Structure formats: C-alpha cells, structure tokens
mmCIF file of C-alpha atoms in Angstrom:
data_model
loop_
_atom_site.group_PDB
_atom_site.id
_atom_site.type_symbol
_atom_site.label_atom_id
_atom_site.label_comp_id
_atom_site.label_asym_id
_atom_site.label_seq_id
_atom_site.Cartn_x
_atom_site.Cartn_y
_atom_site.Cartn_z
ATOM 1 C CA MET A 1 3.218 8.640 8.134
ATOM 2 C CA GLU A 2 2.378 7.220 4.716
ATOM 3 C CA SER A 3 0.963 3.699 4.519
ATOM 4 C CA ILE A 4 0.347 0.910 2.024
ATOM 5 C CA GLN A 5 -2.829 -1.142 1.814
ATOM 6 C CA LEU A 6 -2.085 -4.847 1.850
ATOM 7 C CA SER A 7 -4.041 -7.443 -0.107
ATOM 8 C CA SER A 8 -5.655 -8.420 3.203
ATOM 9 C CA GLY A 9 -7.175 -4.938 3.413
ATOM 10 C CA GLN A 10 -4.969 -3.791 6.273
ATOM 11 C CA SER A 11 -3.041 -0.541 6.180
ATOM 12 C CA MET A 12 0.670 -0.845 7.025
ATOM 13 C CA PRO A 13 2.949 2.164 7.679
ATOM 14 C CA LEU A 14 5.764 2.364 5.158
ATOM 15 C CA VAL A 15 8.444 2.915 7.804
ATOM 16 C CA GLY A 16 8.719 0.631 10.789
ATOM 17 C CA LEU A 17 11.252 0.014 13.502
ATOM 18 C CA GLY A 18 13.240 -3.151 12.933
ATOM 19 C CA CYS A 19 13.795 -4.873 16.264
ATOM 20 C CA TRP A 20 16.498 -7.351 15.224
ATOM 21 C CA LYS A 21 19.656 -6.970 17.326
ATOM 22 C CA ILE A 22 18.023 -4.575 19.800
ATOM 23 C CA ASP A 23 19.268 -5.866 23.116
ATOM 24 C CA GLY A 24 16.538 -6.766 25.577
ATOM 25 C CA ASN A 25 17.834 -4.201 28.047
ATOM 26 C CA ALA A 26 17.513 -1.426 25.455
ATOM 27 C CA ALA A 27 14.325 -2.640 23.799
ATOM 28 C CA LYS A 28 11.851 -1.225 26.294
ATOM 29 C CA GLU A 29 13.338 2.269 26.277
ATOM 30 C CA THR A 30 13.746 2.259 22.497
ATOM 31 C CA ILE A 31 10.146 1.223 21.824
ATOM 32 C CA ARG A 32 8.747 3.853 24.189
ATOM 33 C CA ALA A 33 10.891 6.541 22.547
ATOM 34 C CA ALA A 34 9.897 5.391 19.057
ATOM 35 C CA ILE A 35 6.196 5.535 19.878
ATOM 36 C CA LYS A 36 6.564 9.081 21.171
ATOM 37 C CA LEU A 37 8.367 10.063 17.967
ATOM 38 C CA GLY A 38 5.521 8.724 15.834
ATOM 39 C CA TYR A 39 6.479 5.143 14.988
ATOM 40 C CA ARG A 40 3.430 2.922 14.624
ATOM 41 C CA HIS A 41 4.927 -0.077 12.799
ATOM 42 C CA PHE A 42 7.134 -2.480 14.771
ATOM 43 C CA ASP A 43 8.894 -5.424 13.155
ATOM 44 C CA CYS A 44 9.375 -8.138 15.784
ATOM 45 C CA ALA A 45 10.202 -11.850 15.796
ATOM 46 C CA ALA A 46 10.413 -14.635 18.330
ATOM 47 C CA ASP A 47 14.004 -15.267 17.246
ATOM 48 C CA TYR A 48 15.070 -11.721 18.133
ATOM 49 C CA GLY A 49 14.847 -12.651 21.799
ATOM 50 C CA ASN A 50 13.320 -9.353 22.917
ATOM 51 C CA GLU A 51 9.557 -9.738 22.491
ATOM 52 C CA ALA A 52 8.964 -9.837 26.255
ATOM 53 C CA GLU A 53 10.697 -6.480 26.758
ATOM 54 C CA ILE A 54 8.924 -5.009 23.729
ATOM 55 C CA GLY A 55 5.643 -6.229 25.207
ATOM 56 C CA GLU A 56 6.387 -4.385 28.445
ATOM 57 C CA ALA A 57 6.914 -1.208 26.429
ATOM 58 C CA PHE A 58 3.624 -1.684 24.567
ATOM 59 C CA GLU A 59 1.752 -2.300 27.810
ATOM 60 C CA GLU A 60 3.207 0.840 29.385
ATOM 61 C CA ALA A 61 2.432 2.916 26.295
ATOM 62 C CA PHE A 62 -1.181 1.705 26.288
ATOM 63 C CA ALA A 63 -1.544 2.444 30.014
ATOM 64 C CA ALA A 64 -0.040 5.926 29.598
ATOM 65 C CA GLY A 65 -2.414 6.749 26.756
ATOM 66 C CA ASP A 66 0.416 7.306 24.285
ATOM 67 C CA VAL A 67 -1.284 4.971 21.801
ATOM 68 C CA THR A 68 -4.016 2.359 21.656
ATOM 69 C CA ARG A 69 -3.518 -1.172 20.395
ATOM 70 C CA GLN A 70 -5.416 -0.220 17.237
ATOM 71 C CA ASP A 71 -2.882 2.539 16.521
ATOM 72 C CA LEU A 72 -0.040 0.068 16.122
ATOM 73 C CA PHE A 73 0.913 -2.322 13.348
ATOM 74 C CA ILE A 74 2.810 -5.183 14.952
ATOM 75 C CA THR A 75 4.625 -7.826 12.936
ATOM 76 C CA SER A 76 6.083 -11.032 14.343
ATOM 77 C CA LYS A 77 7.528 -14.163 12.787
ATOM 78 C CA LEU A 78 7.225 -17.923 13.132
ATOM 79 C CA TRP A 79 10.604 -19.461 13.902
ATOM 80 C CA ASN A 80 12.077 -22.460 12.088
ATOM 81 C CA THR A 81 11.551 -24.829 15.019
ATOM 82 C CA HIS A 82 7.756 -24.450 14.906
ATOM 83 C CA HIS A 83 6.767 -25.204 11.307
ATOM 84 C CA ALA A 84 4.684 -28.324 12.032
ATOM 85 C CA LYS A 85 0.939 -27.691 12.118
ATOM 86 C CA GLU A 86 0.706 -28.757 15.762
ATOM 87 C CA HIS A 87 3.524 -26.384 16.771
ATOM 88 C CA VAL A 88 2.372 -23.185 15.036
ATOM 89 C CA PRO A 89 -0.327 -22.444 17.681
ATOM 90 C CA GLU A 90 2.254 -22.834 20.460
ATOM 91 C CA ALA A 91 4.528 -20.327 18.744
ATOM 92 C CA ILE A 92 1.880 -17.647 18.227
ATOM 93 C CA GLN A 93 0.579 -18.002 21.783
ATOM 94 C CA LYS A 94 4.106 -17.466 23.125
ATOM 95 C CA THR A 95 4.530 -14.384 20.958
ATOM 96 C CA LEU A 96 1.161 -12.936 21.966
ATOM 97 C CA SER A 97 1.924 -13.544 25.624
ATOM 98 C CA ASP A 98 5.348 -11.922 25.353
ATOM 99 C CA LEU A 99 4.087 -8.926 23.357
ATOM 100 C CA ARG A 100 1.082 -8.582 25.713
ATOM 101 C CA VAL A 101 -1.431 -8.274 22.890
ATOM 102 C CA ASP A 102 -4.414 -10.324 21.728
ATOM 103 C CA TYR A 103 -3.390 -10.409 18.072
ATOM 104 C CA VAL A 104 -0.584 -9.390 15.727
ATOM 105 C CA ASP A 105 -1.263 -7.477 12.562
ATOM 106 C CA LEU A 106 1.141 -9.521 10.449
ATOM 107 C CA TYR A 107 2.673 -12.951 11.078
ATOM 108 C CA LEU A 108 5.412 -14.190 8.771
ATOM 109 C CA ILE A 109 7.150 -17.510 8.186
ATOM 110 C CA HIS A 110 10.640 -16.295 9.115
ATOM 111 C CA PHE A 111 12.561 -18.658 6.814
ATOM 112 C CA PRO A 112 11.488 -21.422 4.407
ATOM 113 C CA LEU A 113 13.399 -23.895 6.573
ATOM 114 C CA ALA A 114 11.796 -26.346 8.990
ATOM 115 C CA MET A 115 14.183 -27.275 11.799
ATOM 116 C CA LYS A 116 14.024 -29.696 14.704
ATOM 117 C CA TYR A 117 11.227 -28.811 17.119
ATOM 118 C CA VAL A 118 12.182 -27.186 20.426
ATOM 119 C CA PRO A 119 9.355 -26.421 22.929
ATOM 120 C CA VAL A 120 8.962 -22.781 23.939
ATOM 121 C CA THR A 121 9.373 -23.881 27.557
ATOM 122 C CA GLU A 122 12.881 -25.201 26.907
ATOM 123 C CA LYS A 123 15.779 -22.929 27.844
ATOM 124 C CA PRO A 124 17.396 -21.013 26.390
ATOM 125 C CA TYR A 125 14.552 -19.302 24.554
ATOM 126 C CA PRO A 126 14.510 -18.518 21.688
ATOM 127 C CA PRO A 127 16.235 -21.717 20.546
ATOM 128 C CA GLY A 128 18.036 -20.220 17.556
ATOM 129 C CA ALA A 129 19.114 -22.343 14.626
ATOM 130 C CA GLN A 130 19.318 -26.057 15.325
ATOM 131 C CA ILE A 131 22.731 -27.063 13.966
ATOM 132 C CA GLY A 132 24.235 -30.538 14.309
ATOM 133 C CA GLU A 133 27.812 -31.466 15.140
ATOM 134 C CA ASP A 134 28.577 -31.749 11.432
ATOM 135 C CA GLY A 135 27.695 -28.086 10.924
ATOM 136 C CA ASN A 136 24.481 -28.838 9.061
ATOM 137 C CA PRO A 137 20.998 -27.901 10.298
ATOM 138 C CA LEU A 138 18.826 -30.438 12.075
ATOM 139 C CA MET A 139 15.854 -30.411 9.746
ATOM 140 C CA ALA A 140 12.231 -31.422 10.298
ATOM 141 C CA LYS A 141 10.173 -33.116 7.590
ATOM 142 C CA VAL A 142 7.517 -30.423 7.309
ATOM 143 C CA SER A 143 6.353 -28.951 4.017
ATOM 144 C CA ILE A 144 5.780 -25.243 3.559
ATOM 145 C CA GLN A 145 2.229 -26.115 2.531
ATOM 146 C CA GLU A 146 1.563 -27.678 5.952
ATOM 147 C CA THR A 147 2.987 -24.625 7.696
ATOM 148 C CA TRP A 148 0.989 -22.233 5.531
ATOM 149 C CA GLN A 149 -2.285 -24.006 6.217
ATOM 150 C CA ALA A 150 -1.568 -23.677 9.945
ATOM 151 C CA MET A 151 -0.876 -19.968 9.411
ATOM 152 C CA GLU A 152 -4.217 -19.598 7.615
ATOM 153 C CA SER A 153 -5.911 -21.163 10.653
ATOM 154 C CA LEU A 154 -4.460 -18.381 12.809
ATOM 155 C CA VAL A 155 -6.259 -15.829 10.630
ATOM 156 C CA ASP A 156 -9.483 -17.831 10.989
ATOM 157 C CA ALA A 157 -9.034 -17.800 14.783
ATOM 158 C CA GLY A 158 -8.500 -14.024 14.896
ATOM 159 C CA LEU A 159 -4.994 -14.326 16.347
ATOM 160 C CA VAL A 160 -3.388 -12.632 13.348
ATOM 161 C CA ARG A 161 -4.839 -10.184 10.856
ATOM 162 C CA SER A 162 -2.522 -10.828 7.894
ATOM 163 C CA ILE A 163 -0.018 -13.540 7.064
ATOM 164 C CA GLY A 164 3.041 -13.571 4.885
ATOM 165 C CA VAL A 165 6.530 -14.889 4.406
ATOM 166 C CA ALA A 166 10.131 -13.758 4.699
ATOM 167 C CA ASN A 167 13.230 -14.747 2.750
ATOM 168 C CA PHE A 168 11.182 -16.507 0.054
ATOM 169 C CA ASN A 169 12.440 -16.626 -3.525
ATOM 170 C CA CYS A 170 10.437 -16.613 -6.771
ATOM 171 C CA ILE A 171 10.061 -20.395 -6.977
ATOM 172 C CA LEU A 172 8.730 -20.705 -3.436
ATOM 173 C CA ILE A 173 6.279 -17.838 -3.956
ATOM 174 C CA THR A 174 5.043 -19.280 -7.252
ATOM 175 C CA ASP A 175 4.513 -22.690 -5.683
ATOM 176 C CA MET A 176 2.731 -21.257 -2.639
ATOM 177 C CA LEU A 177 0.208 -19.497 -4.845
ATOM 178 C CA THR A 178 -0.936 -22.882 -6.186
ATOM 179 C CA TYR A 179 -2.237 -24.008 -2.785
ATOM 180 C CA ALA A 180 -2.721 -20.900 -0.617
ATOM 181 C CA ARG A 181 -6.322 -20.313 0.441
ATOM 182 C CA ILE A 182 -5.161 -16.956 1.822
ATOM 183 C CA PRO A 183 -2.339 -15.618 -0.369
ATOM 184 C CA PRO A 184 0.675 -14.082 1.370
ATOM 185 C CA ALA A 185 0.207 -10.364 1.948
ATOM 186 C CA VAL A 186 3.924 -9.658 2.389
ATOM 187 C CA ASN A 187 7.341 -11.064 1.539
ATOM 188 C CA GLN A 188 9.981 -9.520 3.790
ATOM 189 C CA VAL A 189 13.453 -9.777 2.268
ATOM 190 C CA GLU A 190 16.882 -8.189 2.429
ATOM 191 C CA SER A 191 16.803 -5.209 0.089
ATOM 192 C CA HIS A 192 19.283 -2.393 -0.518
ATOM 193 C CA PRO A 193 21.185 -0.860 -3.468
ATOM 194 C CA TYR A 194 23.650 -3.781 -3.535
ATOM 195 C CA LEU A 195 20.737 -6.273 -3.685
ATOM 196 C CA VAL A 196 18.027 -4.826 -5.939
ATOM 197 C CA GLN A 197 16.282 -8.123 -6.904
ATOM 198 C CA PRO A 198 14.319 -6.798 -9.894
ATOM 199 C CA VAL A 199 12.890 -10.196 -10.870
ATOM 200 C CA LEU A 200 11.515 -10.875 -7.386
ATOM 201 C CA ARG A 201 10.061 -7.373 -7.268
ATOM 202 C CA ARG A 202 8.231 -7.930 -10.555
ATOM 203 C CA LEU A 203 6.803 -11.260 -9.433
ATOM 204 C CA LEU A 204 5.552 -9.875 -6.131
ATOM 205 C CA ALA A 205 3.973 -6.852 -7.810
ATOM 206 C CA ARG A 206 2.208 -9.096 -10.335
ATOM 207 C CA HIS A 207 0.562 -11.047 -7.519
ATOM 208 C CA ASN A 208 -0.148 -8.052 -5.258
ATOM 209 C CA ILE A 209 2.278 -9.266 -2.590
ATOM 210 C CA HIS A 210 3.883 -6.353 -0.803
ATOM 211 C CA MET A 211 7.667 -6.345 -0.362
ATOM 212 C CA THR A 212 9.163 -5.183 2.931
ATOM 213 C CA ALA A 213 12.871 -4.379 2.960
ATOM 214 C CA TYR A 214 14.979 -5.420 5.917
ATOM 215 C CA SER A 215 18.642 -4.425 6.306
ATOM 216 C CA PRO A 216 18.041 -1.401 4.031
ATOM 217 C CA PHE A 217 21.478 0.013 4.938
ATOM 218 C CA GLY A 218 23.310 -3.120 3.842
ATOM 219 C CA TYR A 219 26.600 -4.177 5.368
ATOM 220 C CA PRO A 220 26.623 -2.211 8.684
ATOM 221 C CA SER A 221 24.038 -4.616 10.135
ATOM 222 C CA TYR A 222 26.319 -7.575 9.429
ATOM 223 C CA LYS A 223 29.791 -6.202 10.134
ATOM 224 C CA VAL A 224 29.244 -6.714 13.866
ATOM 225 C CA LEU A 225 28.379 -10.364 13.132
ATOM 226 C CA GLY A 226 31.718 -10.959 11.444
ATOM 227 C CA ILE A 227 30.324 -11.330 7.922
ATOM 228 C CA PRO A 228 33.217 -10.473 5.559
ATOM 229 C CA PHE A 229 32.908 -7.730 2.937
ATOM 230 C CA ALA A 230 35.957 -5.927 1.562
ATOM 231 C CA GLU A 231 34.288 -3.199 -0.517
ATOM 232 C CA LYS A 232 32.874 0.188 0.404
ATOM 233 C CA ASN A 233 29.278 0.119 1.552
ATOM 234 C CA PHE A 234 26.957 2.024 -0.778
ATOM 235 C CA LEU A 235 26.302 4.673 1.907
ATOM 236 C CA GLU A 236 29.915 5.806 1.396
ATOM 237 C CA LEU A 237 29.848 6.033 -2.398
ATOM 238 C CA ASP A 238 30.222 9.429 -4.072
ATOM 239 C CA SER A 239 27.111 8.909 -6.194
ATOM 240 C CA VAL A 240 24.939 8.374 -3.103
ATOM 241 C CA LEU A 241 26.642 11.175 -1.166
ATOM 242 C CA GLU A 242 25.964 13.577 -4.059
ATOM 243 C CA ILE A 243 22.267 12.683 -4.172
ATOM 244 C CA ALA A 244 22.012 13.100 -0.401
ATOM 245 C CA ALA A 245 23.680 16.520 -0.502
ATOM 246 C CA ARG A 246 21.292 17.638 -3.223
ATOM 247 C CA TYR A 247 18.331 17.198 -0.858
ATOM 248 C CA GLY A 248 20.041 18.034 2.421
ATOM 249 C CA LYS A 249 19.558 14.432 3.535
ATOM 250 C CA THR A 250 21.827 11.683 4.778
ATOM 251 C CA PRO A 251 22.871 8.736 2.589
ATOM 252 C CA ALA A 252 20.793 6.504 4.891
ATOM 253 C CA GLN A 253 17.688 8.572 4.176
ATOM 254 C CA VAL A 254 18.377 8.312 0.441
ATOM 255 C CA ALA A 255 18.637 4.520 0.756
ATOM 256 C CA LEU A 256 15.308 4.361 2.576
ATOM 257 C CA ARG A 257 13.632 6.682 0.087
ATOM 258 C CA TRP A 258 14.951 4.591 -2.822
ATOM 259 C CA ASN A 259 13.313 1.445 -1.446
ATOM 260 C CA ILE A 260 10.057 3.279 -0.692
ATOM 261 C CA GLN A 261 9.848 4.700 -4.203
ATOM 262 C CA LYS A 262 10.388 1.216 -5.575
ATOM 263 C CA GLY A 263 7.228 0.134 -3.742
ATOM 264 C CA CYS A 264 8.650 -1.263 -0.510
ATOM 265 C CA SER A 265 8.103 -0.590 3.144
ATOM 266 C CA VAL A 266 11.293 -0.429 5.201
ATOM 267 C CA VAL A 267 12.154 -1.572 8.729
ATOM 268 C CA PRO A 268 15.516 -0.026 9.652
ATOM 269 C CA LYS A 269 16.921 -0.848 13.077
ATOM 270 C CA THR A 270 18.409 1.741 15.407
ATOM 271 C CA VAL A 271 18.494 2.537 19.111
ATOM 272 C CA THR A 272 19.994 6.006 18.594
ATOM 273 C CA PRO A 273 17.387 8.746 19.246
ATOM 274 C CA SER A 274 18.626 11.033 16.466
ATOM 275 C CA ARG A 275 18.495 8.203 13.947
ATOM 276 C CA LEU A 276 15.009 7.181 15.054
ATOM 277 C CA THR A 277 13.947 10.679 13.986
ATOM 278 C CA GLU A 278 16.092 10.624 10.852
ATOM 279 C CA ASN A 279 14.646 7.353 9.584
ATOM 280 C CA LEU A 280 11.103 8.752 9.756
ATOM 281 C CA SER A 281 12.041 11.882 7.815
ATOM 282 C CA VAL A 282 11.904 10.400 4.340
ATOM 283 C CA PHE A 283 8.580 11.688 3.044
ATOM 284 C CA ASP A 284 9.546 15.295 2.321
ATOM 285 C CA PHE A 285 11.626 14.663 -0.792
ATOM 286 C CA THR A 286 11.335 12.589 -3.965
ATOM 287 C CA LEU A 287 14.145 11.057 -5.964
ATOM 288 C CA THR A 288 14.052 11.591 -9.719
ATOM 289 C CA ASP A 289 13.880 8.683 -12.143
ATOM 290 C CA ALA A 290 17.495 9.425 -13.076
ATOM 291 C CA GLU A 291 18.583 9.247 -9.430
ATOM 292 C CA ILE A 292 16.697 5.979 -8.955
ATOM 293 C CA ALA A 293 18.530 4.612 -12.003
ATOM 294 C CA VAL A 294 21.908 5.669 -10.576
ATOM 295 C CA ILE A 295 21.178 3.771 -7.371
ATOM 296 C CA ASP A 296 19.765 0.766 -9.234
ATOM 297 C CA ALA A 297 23.047 0.546 -11.156
ATOM 298 C CA LEU A 298 24.924 -0.105 -7.889
ATOM 299 C CA ASP A 299 23.424 -3.608 -7.750
ATOM 300 C CA LYS A 300 26.005 -6.315 -7.039
ATOM 301 C CA ASN A 301 23.569 -9.093 -6.100
ATOM 302 C CA VAL A 302 25.312 -9.177 -2.710
ATOM 303 C CA ARG A 303 23.292 -10.867 0.016
ATOM 304 C CA PHE A 304 24.654 -10.288 3.521
ATOM 305 C CA ASN A 305 22.030 -12.398 5.306
ATOM 306 C CA ASN A 306 23.108 -15.509 3.440
ATOM 307 C CA VAL A 307 22.218 -18.618 5.437
ATOM 308 C CA GLY A 308 23.789 -20.740 2.704
ATOM 309 C CA LEU A 309 27.288 -19.839 3.834
ATOM 310 C CA PRO A 310 29.068 -22.797 5.471
ATOM 311 C CA PHE A 311 29.854 -20.775 8.591
ATOM 312 C CA VAL A 312 26.203 -19.675 8.966
ATOM 313 C CA TRP A 313 23.614 -22.475 8.431
ATOM 314 C CA ASN A 314 24.974 -24.137 5.290
ATOM 315 C CA SER A 315 21.417 -24.005 3.925
ATOM 316 C CA PRO A 316 21.361 -22.453 0.432
ATOM 317 C CA LEU A 317 18.039 -20.788 -0.302
ATOM 318 C CA TYR A 318 18.827 -18.588 -3.280
ATOM 319 C CA ASP A 319 21.088 -20.682 -5.547
#
C-alpha cells in the first residue's frame, strides 16, 4: 500500500475504507474483512453512527493479532453540534470510547457549520443536523477559529496525531492559515471527474495541505438518498470505459487512480468483498497525461453532497 506523508509528519495510506453509510450491523464484519485484505486506513465519523461497531471490530482484530493499533491509520470527525471549545473534548472522548482506541491519527472538522449543541448522552446519538421547523439549521455562535484552537489542544493532549478539515473552500482555508498554530494537514472534500476543483487543488498544494477525496465514484453514493441527477454517471461514459478496457480495469478503478495521480488519497465505501479487493488494486497501472486530461475534461462542477440545497440543510457553503 502506497502512502503520503502529511505535513504533521504522519504517513497516511492513499486508499482507505470510507465508513459513511455502512450500516452498524454490517460494519463489524466489513472492517474485519477489510483488515484481512490489507486495508490500514479507515475513514470514520461520529455522524456515521457506526463508530461503536467499528470499535468492536478493531478490538477483535487487535486481540486476534491481525494488526496492532500502530498499524492502522484511523480518521474521525468532529460533528457540527460540538464546535464550541468546551464541547470538543466531549466529542473526541466519545469517539475514542466508541472506537476503543487511545488516540485517532487524524481528526477533522466535519463541516464549517456550528449547530446547536446536543450532549453525546442525549438520544438518539448521533444527533444529525439540527434543523428548525422553518427548514433552516439551528446555528450556534461559534467561530471556526475557536473550534480550531480546541482541535489544536487535542494534539497537545496526545488524543489526536494530526488535525484537519473537511468540506472547506478556498476562502475558509486561506483565513484559517492566518490564525492556525498547527496548520491543517488534510482537507477532505468530494472529488470525482464531475467535480475536479482545480483551484482548490492548487491552493492546498501551495500550502502543503493534503486533499482526501470522498465520494470518488460520484452519483451512486447519493442516488439512494434521493438526490436528483438526470445525466449518466461518469463511470458509464464511453471515454472512461475505453480507458478501463485498455488496462483491464474497471471504471471505478480508473476513477480512483485518476484522483490518486492528481495527488489525493481516496476513501471509497463498499461492503462488497469483491469491491473491497478491487478498490485496493489501483497501484499496478498508471494513467497517461493524455488520459488524465480526458477525465479532467468531464468536469461539470457538480457537487452531490450539497448542503446548500433547500431540501438538505439550506446552508450554502460553496456559492
């Protein structure tokens, strides 16, 4: 497994298992299978609602001698309800308890949105988005700077090894760099051939902030959520199918390889054993510059995880 060295000095595997939408009942079995197949990078979050089951899988894998804690790179994320400086420690302690580890390798601010506080002891957990009767989010008056300083304190306390952000745009990144004592090591964002984001990529590279791509297969992750999209997904396009056939690979593998060659790590989600294997098998071929350009040209600036939509959170982040 190839890795990237983060600005924090840590080494992060370039392919991880995305744990969003893995049902709690399937999470334990999926994590154990992934570890046995060679996965060492796991992308978790409090909001995914499965950290307790994932923690059981980690504990069993450690006890069985399949891996040690030091073998794994575990990411988790701070949810919107815990942005205040006094609430960040509560959030990380809940995550550590659920994952059954003493530290996480990477802790991200999940969204640049501070919502009404909900204690971790309140049911149901996780609390999800806090939306009022008018359809708008119930916001908390907490600056990103306050949240980031609390995140830095977690590094000082040894509870997390690296910190970063997710779903941050260029303006938010640029502003954060004016006050961050510890700069963000990672920005995890939606990234696929329909959402190339060249300007964001350039900014992150300039400041040595690594970009992790979630939803690297695009629309399939969102179709089940009822997000509308009338066009063909890029995995079905002739240009991508032709490139895949040239290497004896699947279109999904081509999409992952494209992101990797553009400097990203990827965290595709699957619970299917054959696809767990398939998603790791992306280091035995290299796309040409011409093939990269063909895929780049598919860009439509289409964002499927768009929390600005009125029927999602009505909270524009990218406009």
